[in-house]
Amino acid sequence: MKKMTILLLLVLLLCINSGCGWIRWNGHSQLGNTTDSTSDPGSVSSEPSGGENLGYPALDALPEADLEGVTLALTTHHKADFDDDSGDLYSVALSARTAAVQDKYHVGIAVVEKEPAAIYAELQDSIAKGEYFSDLVAIPLSWYGRFAADGLLAPLSDWSAVDLDKPYYADTDALYWQGAPYGVIGAASARAKYAYCVYFNEALAQEAKIDLYGMAADGNWTWDVFLSLLEGRYDAGVACASREELINCLFTSSGLSYTTLADGARYGSAVGEPTEGVIERAKRIFEEGAFADAENPAGFFAGGGCLFYIGTVSESYSLNDMPDSYGVLPLPCLAEGDEYASYVSGDMPVLCIPAGAAASEHAGLILEAYSAASYETIDNAYLSWQMAYCLRDNRSAQMIKRIGSSMKYDFAYLFGPHEPAVADATYGAVQSAVTGRKTHEELYQAAEADFLAFVGEP
């Protein structure tokens, strides 16, 4: 059974990387580095090889070291990202990656699952007592800001084994706080899994004679086009988990940032005409009845209730029983020719090193090993899983690869979930301007003082 799983993974990867071809968007790459992968995660075993593993060239290229069987701890909010025995294509690749890291350095890795709040509290206590907690922690993106701001994470630049100039650290991989990197994303999970996309009902699109894939490939898939498809043509044309989530997707995919980096300090900057344009577009969706306020938005879409559903790529699995075929698109851009940008779920795991004595001296080595072992393997394995179990056509797979390489998040999304001063001045102000009566400028001005006090004025 294991050989058949590995063989299927190999065949799907060969299809993705050679026979299908990837769309080149707008003549240039997206946010973050884009690499058309050619490595083969299907060639690795889910067990330690006992020798050189040709499935992980970036890992193999790291300096050799023998940790003599020591057991290290990795504490995470989602154990399956590192140790999954469910046996499908993606889980085999995740478990094989951990096995490859163990084999490389003759080390054991104990993966421990805890709730994010428990990780925070126990790590904070360990640091205060000068005690060991865990060599690595994988925390949700929505918690990263709180961990970093409260001094619970070690700057990755303090670890000689971590080299952020390596090609396997994409632009969207390293996360910073006050000028220093404290976490990486690509070493924890497939990027595309937690990115948002637009699902569309292919039967309804064909009835309207709309070539949505062609629009996306040509760089013409914009929010104005999206709105024109909703207005006067479909009742409740788009479903999403919440109004706030839809607004976040609209703002992020429009290429705007809530904050700007200047002179080493971040400050509120999302006030002006571009933001007002986004707010106006969002208001049109809600005021004209195009938003499907359904109890089960994905189910409403799957039942043919609307043309579009906006959710994470991972939600494709919930659409397996959908009678009509569906397609996958990136979130629309603001204007023709703009880069597509993907809003990211706060559940996306970030791999970090605990501060002080809470981690052992080997933490940097293992974080680098996970990053190297993930390069050109985990993202491809996830695409293979999507093609094997979820997607209805190859064009959707092409879109998902690009969506995963176009993630966008800024200071507001990293620190806002646990800092009201940040949330109120950034995405909270935009959401309230769309759904309430006050203007965005009024809302921002009311929150500006507390926000600048938190971040420090430039």
XYZ file of C-alpha atoms in Angstrom:
458
model
C 0.000 0.000 0.000
C 2.833 2.366 0.874
C 4.529 1.702 -2.487
C 1.305 2.451 -4.350
C 0.882 5.741 -2.449
C 4.430 6.815 -3.244
C 3.986 5.799 -6.911
C 0.792 7.828 -7.226
C 2.500 10.818 -5.644
C 5.343 10.528 -8.171
C 2.991 10.332 -11.173
C 0.981 13.362 -10.035
C 4.099 15.425 -9.445
C 5.419 14.609 -12.906
C 2.086 15.766 -14.323
C 2.182 19.019 -12.369
C 5.756 19.920 -13.179
C 6.117 18.810 -16.793
C 2.961 17.912 -18.664
C 0.643 20.627 -17.456
C 2.681 23.811 -17.636
C 2.195 26.832 -15.396
C 0.459 30.048 -16.273
C 2.663 33.143 -16.239
C 0.625 35.858 -14.613
C 0.744 39.420 -15.934
C 4.241 38.835 -17.313
C 5.912 38.756 -13.914
C 6.050 36.827 -10.663
C 3.831 37.421 -7.669
C 4.443 38.510 -4.080
C 7.276 36.332 -2.836
C 9.602 34.226 -4.949
C 8.054 31.757 -7.379
C 9.883 28.556 -8.260
C 8.616 25.964 -10.703
C 9.607 22.915 -8.699
C 11.165 19.839 -10.244
C 11.989 17.806 -7.137
C 10.087 14.633 -6.424
C 8.589 14.113 -2.952
C 7.258 10.805 -4.206
C 10.787 9.407 -4.222
C 11.196 9.667 -0.459
C 10.232 7.043 2.067
C 8.042 7.636 5.084
C 10.718 5.869 7.105
C 14.293 7.056 7.814
C 16.423 5.891 4.908
C 19.488 5.009 6.919
C 21.603 6.765 4.254
C 21.596 9.558 1.754
C 18.074 10.661 0.809
C 17.963 11.885 -2.779
C 14.459 13.302 -2.254
C 15.776 16.286 -0.259
C 18.741 17.890 -2.081
C 18.599 21.111 -0.039
C 18.644 19.105 3.198
C 21.437 16.880 1.940
C 23.525 19.969 1.145
C 23.521 21.160 4.777
C 26.639 20.481 6.859
C 26.757 17.083 8.495
C 26.284 16.702 12.251
C 25.671 13.786 14.585
C 23.519 14.590 17.606
C 23.956 11.022 18.859
C 20.302 10.134 19.185
C 19.237 13.022 21.412
C 15.473 13.655 21.461
C 14.317 17.205 20.710
C 10.832 18.613 21.151
C 8.627 20.428 18.655
C 5.486 21.862 20.236
C 2.683 22.815 17.869
C -1.013 23.655 17.764
C -1.469 21.152 14.908
C 0.529 17.930 15.196
C -0.524 16.654 11.779
C 1.658 19.313 10.101
C 4.718 17.346 11.250
C 3.619 13.831 12.181
C 0.538 12.443 10.428
C -0.284 8.749 10.129
C -3.460 9.091 8.044
C -1.634 7.684 5.019
C -2.770 10.016 2.224
C -0.343 11.647 -0.209
C 0.179 14.848 1.754
C 0.480 13.232 5.183
C 3.033 10.740 3.834
C 5.149 13.670 2.620
C 4.886 15.488 5.974
C 5.886 12.451 7.999
C 8.664 11.591 5.535
C 10.050 15.107 5.935
C 10.299 14.741 9.715
C 11.917 11.316 9.247
C 14.456 12.823 6.841
C 15.411 15.507 9.368
C 15.833 12.878 12.072
C 17.919 10.727 9.767
C 20.123 13.644 8.691
C 21.273 14.472 12.208
C 20.690 11.166 14.034
C 18.142 12.819 16.287
C 14.679 12.047 17.603
C 11.907 14.632 17.281
C 8.989 14.426 19.679
C 6.012 16.336 18.261
C 3.744 17.612 21.046
C 0.330 19.176 20.423
C -1.043 21.936 22.655
C -3.539 24.751 22.253
C -1.931 28.096 21.305
C -2.937 29.672 24.616
C -1.319 26.796 26.511
C 1.889 27.102 24.474
C 1.974 30.822 25.227
C 1.391 30.420 28.968
C 3.802 27.511 29.467
C 6.539 29.086 27.363
C 6.199 32.385 29.199
C 6.510 30.548 32.516
C 9.554 28.553 31.346
C 11.357 31.682 30.168
C 10.670 33.423 33.473
C 12.157 30.450 35.354
C 15.061 29.969 32.943
C 13.894 26.452 32.143
C 13.749 24.391 28.953
C 10.380 24.239 27.177
C 10.765 23.050 23.570
C 13.372 23.355 20.846
C 10.865 24.595 18.291
C 7.308 25.888 18.458
C 4.840 26.071 15.568
C 2.182 28.665 16.366
C -0.750 30.102 14.346
C -0.045 33.207 12.291
C -2.692 35.039 14.331
C -0.635 34.408 17.515
C 2.783 35.240 16.103
C 2.566 38.954 16.926
C 1.758 38.351 20.560
C 4.572 35.828 21.019
C 7.091 38.141 19.325
C 6.019 41.356 21.047
C 6.047 39.701 24.484
C 9.619 38.451 24.068
C 8.833 34.732 23.889
C 10.716 34.103 20.644
C 14.417 34.202 19.782
C 15.585 36.234 16.763
C 16.515 33.734 14.051
C 19.507 35.933 13.214
C 21.017 34.910 16.565
C 21.403 31.324 15.335
C 24.386 30.694 13.105
C 22.767 27.581 11.604
C 19.874 29.640 10.178
C 20.713 31.253 6.850
C 17.784 33.332 5.587
C 19.633 34.017 2.334
C 19.136 30.414 1.232
C 16.762 29.960 -1.731
C 14.293 27.968 0.323
C 13.379 31.090 2.303
C 10.972 32.918 -0.011
C 10.131 36.575 0.495
C 6.915 35.551 2.234
C 8.654 33.056 4.513
C 10.405 35.077 7.216
C 8.311 37.121 9.652
C 9.817 40.151 11.362
C 9.300 42.178 14.522
C 11.250 45.394 15.123
C 13.623 44.618 12.292
C 14.517 41.050 13.301
C 13.152 37.736 11.937
C 11.419 35.542 14.507
C 9.581 32.911 12.475
C 9.255 31.157 9.103
C 6.187 29.791 7.354
C 7.361 27.469 4.583
C 9.039 25.101 7.031
C 5.751 24.294 8.752
C 3.135 23.614 6.091
C 2.220 23.936 2.434
C 1.711 27.615 1.705
C -1.369 27.237 -0.476
C -3.301 25.263 2.135
C -4.129 28.327 4.225
C -4.418 30.888 1.397
C -7.797 32.227 0.317
C -9.162 31.719 -3.186
C -12.356 32.143 -5.183
C -14.320 28.980 -5.973
C -16.770 29.290 -8.847
C -19.573 27.085 -10.100
C -18.497 26.065 -13.613
C -22.033 25.237 -14.741
C -23.286 28.719 -13.833
C -20.214 30.331 -15.404
C -20.811 28.427 -18.643
C -24.457 29.508 -18.689
C -23.286 33.126 -18.507
C -20.579 32.433 -21.137
C -17.819 33.659 -18.823
C -14.225 32.506 -19.349
C -12.999 33.049 -15.799
C -9.784 31.063 -16.228
C -8.925 33.129 -19.288
C -9.541 36.381 -17.405
C -7.281 35.288 -14.565
C -4.504 34.165 -16.904
C -4.619 37.465 -18.825
C -4.512 39.613 -15.673
C -8.081 40.860 -16.215
C -9.627 39.187 -13.177
C -10.355 42.373 -11.176
C -12.754 43.318 -8.412
C -14.767 45.438 -10.845
C -15.204 42.408 -13.112
C -16.155 40.327 -10.084
C -18.761 42.903 -9.044
C -20.158 43.184 -12.552
C -20.835 39.438 -12.524
C -22.795 39.785 -9.297
C -24.877 42.848 -10.117
C -28.238 42.158 -11.645
C -27.368 38.617 -12.654
C -27.388 36.437 -9.549
C -29.127 36.865 -6.217
C -26.722 36.299 -3.335
C -23.903 35.703 -5.781
C -20.998 35.237 -3.347
C -20.737 33.290 -0.092
C -18.043 33.623 2.570
C -17.692 32.656 6.228
C -18.403 36.231 7.353
C -18.686 39.808 6.143
C -15.453 40.662 7.924
C -13.577 37.845 6.206
C -14.796 38.962 2.796
C -13.706 42.549 3.503
C -10.255 41.343 4.593
C -9.924 39.385 1.340
C -10.976 42.405 -0.712
C -8.511 44.754 0.981
C -5.553 42.364 0.866
C -6.058 41.261 -2.713
C -6.283 44.906 -3.785
C -2.566 45.125 -3.034
C -2.915 47.681 -0.244
C -1.196 47.559 3.139
C -2.581 48.849 6.401
C 0.848 49.925 7.580
C 4.045 51.223 6.040
C 7.620 50.643 7.107
C 9.564 53.915 7.469
C 12.739 54.646 9.419
C 12.401 51.359 11.253
C 8.954 52.131 12.665
C 5.519 51.148 11.416
C 2.662 53.606 11.316
C -0.890 53.733 10.049
C -1.088 54.695 6.384
C -4.220 53.141 4.900
C -6.113 56.432 4.709
C -6.921 57.947 1.347
C -8.408 57.325 -2.075
C -7.235 53.701 -2.642
C -8.733 52.557 0.642
C -11.935 54.481 -0.013
C -12.188 52.685 -3.361
C -11.997 49.314 -1.640
C -14.599 50.355 0.919
C -16.955 51.496 -1.847
C -16.617 48.168 -3.686
C -17.298 46.209 -0.500
C -20.372 48.290 0.257
C -21.776 47.489 -3.185
C -21.555 43.750 -2.444
C -23.594 44.066 0.738
C -25.996 46.872 -0.218
C -27.067 45.220 -3.467
C -27.812 41.859 -1.859
C -24.977 39.984 -3.543
C -23.656 38.524 -0.273
C -25.073 35.140 0.704
C -25.500 35.336 4.475
C -25.846 31.561 4.801
C -25.402 29.481 7.955
C -23.244 27.052 5.973
C -21.652 29.185 3.215
C -19.638 26.350 1.619
C -22.700 24.097 1.621
C -24.820 26.868 0.121
C -22.320 27.210 -2.725
C -21.996 23.450 -3.200
C -25.763 23.196 -3.546
C -25.787 25.652 -6.448
C -27.026 28.561 -4.358
C -24.468 31.077 -5.659
C -21.850 31.590 -8.334
C -18.859 32.219 -6.049
C -17.522 31.041 -2.716
C -14.499 32.691 -1.072
C -12.611 30.453 1.348
C -9.263 28.775 1.932
C -7.757 26.331 -0.540
C -8.009 23.602 2.120
C -11.801 23.881 2.014
C -11.845 22.204 -1.389
C -12.194 18.898 0.459
C -15.608 19.984 1.755
C -16.803 20.400 -1.843
C -16.178 16.785 -2.856
C -19.892 15.999 -2.939
C -20.799 19.073 -5.000
C -22.908 17.883 -7.988
C -21.667 20.624 -10.337
C -18.027 21.021 -11.225
C -16.208 23.912 -9.592
C -13.096 25.865 -10.480
C -10.519 27.759 -8.432
C -9.269 31.303 -9.019
C -7.053 33.726 -7.120
C -8.735 36.600 -5.328
C -9.339 39.395 -7.854
C -6.794 42.197 -8.182
C -7.694 45.875 -8.010
C -6.810 46.894 -11.574
C -5.900 45.082 -14.785
C -2.263 44.034 -14.807
C -1.870 44.187 -11.019
C -0.346 41.256 -9.200
C -2.732 38.828 -7.574
C -2.387 38.700 -3.800
C -3.701 36.018 -1.444
C -5.191 36.745 1.953
C -4.015 34.152 4.489
C -5.841 32.368 7.296
C -4.663 33.132 10.814
C -4.402 29.359 11.387
C -1.327 29.065 9.162
C 1.541 27.657 11.283
C 4.737 29.646 11.841
C 7.877 27.782 12.951
C 9.851 29.632 15.649
C 12.552 29.138 18.297
C 11.704 29.876 21.947
C 13.702 32.624 23.630
C 16.445 32.202 26.209
C 17.033 28.858 27.863
C 13.619 27.574 26.752
C 15.269 25.913 23.709
C 18.408 23.806 23.407
C 21.539 24.672 21.437
C 20.336 22.490 18.543
C 17.166 24.488 17.808
C 18.621 26.536 14.948
C 20.030 23.445 13.262
C 16.657 21.694 13.284
C 14.717 24.747 12.090
C 17.109 25.086 9.155
C 16.730 21.377 8.426
C 12.927 21.605 8.330
C 13.156 24.609 6.012
C 15.543 22.791 3.670
C 13.551 19.550 3.708
C 10.351 21.441 2.858
C 11.882 23.109 -0.194
C 10.277 21.922 -3.451
C 8.622 18.983 -1.680
C 5.798 19.967 0.674
C 4.074 22.466 -1.629
C 4.229 19.954 -4.495
C 2.955 17.138 -2.295
C -0.022 19.263 -1.301
C -0.806 19.975 -4.947
C -0.621 16.246 -5.637
C -3.055 15.599 -2.798
C -5.433 18.239 -4.150
C -5.321 16.688 -7.617
C -5.852 13.182 -6.287
C -8.700 13.874 -3.887
C -10.348 17.238 -4.565
C -9.857 19.218 -7.763
C -12.035 18.681 -10.823
C -9.627 20.000 -13.485
C -5.943 20.698 -14.022
C -6.460 24.435 -14.445
C -7.459 24.647 -10.791
C -4.144 23.043 -9.834
C -2.309 25.650 -11.881
C -4.188 28.392 -10.042
C -3.473 26.896 -6.627
C 0.265 26.865 -7.242
C 0.175 30.583 -8.007
C -2.146 31.348 -5.098
C 0.326 29.720 -2.708
C 3.185 31.851 -4.020
C 1.214 35.103 -3.686
C 0.493 35.277 0.045
C 0.246 38.741 1.552
C -0.027 39.803 5.168
C 1.252 42.841 6.991
C 1.792 44.133 10.499
C -1.924 44.540 11.106
C -2.776 40.885 10.477
C 0.160 39.655 12.563
C -0.432 41.846 15.618
C -4.077 42.908 15.420
C -5.694 39.689 16.743
C -4.219 40.299 20.220
C -3.693 44.071 20.153
C -6.951 46.092 19.977
C -4.947 49.260 19.327
C -3.668 47.718 16.097
C -6.944 46.113 15.014
C -9.046 49.235 15.631
C -6.785 51.440 13.504
C -6.367 49.004 10.611
C -8.670 46.221 9.448
C -11.220 46.990 12.152
C -11.598 50.543 10.848
C -12.070 49.335 7.278
C -14.623 46.704 8.323
C -16.602 49.234 10.364
C -16.512 51.764 7.523
C -18.077 49.168 5.223
C -20.748 47.902 7.607
C -21.400 51.051 9.725
C -22.137 54.736 9.311
C -18.853 56.389 10.220
C -16.233 57.099 7.589
C -12.940 55.278 7.522
C -11.046 58.494 8.255
C -13.175 59.140 11.366
C -12.614 55.593 12.602
C -8.880 55.717 11.967
C -8.451 59.085 13.676
C -10.266 57.808 16.767
C -7.822 54.891 17.040
C -4.649 56.557 15.766
C -3.196 57.711 19.103
C -3.354 54.272 20.734
C -2.009 52.657 17.593
C 1.016 54.958 17.357
C 1.657 54.502 21.074
C 1.920 50.747 20.485
C 4.161 50.834 17.431
C 6.137 54.012 18.208
C 5.950 57.012 15.894
C 8.655 57.320 13.219
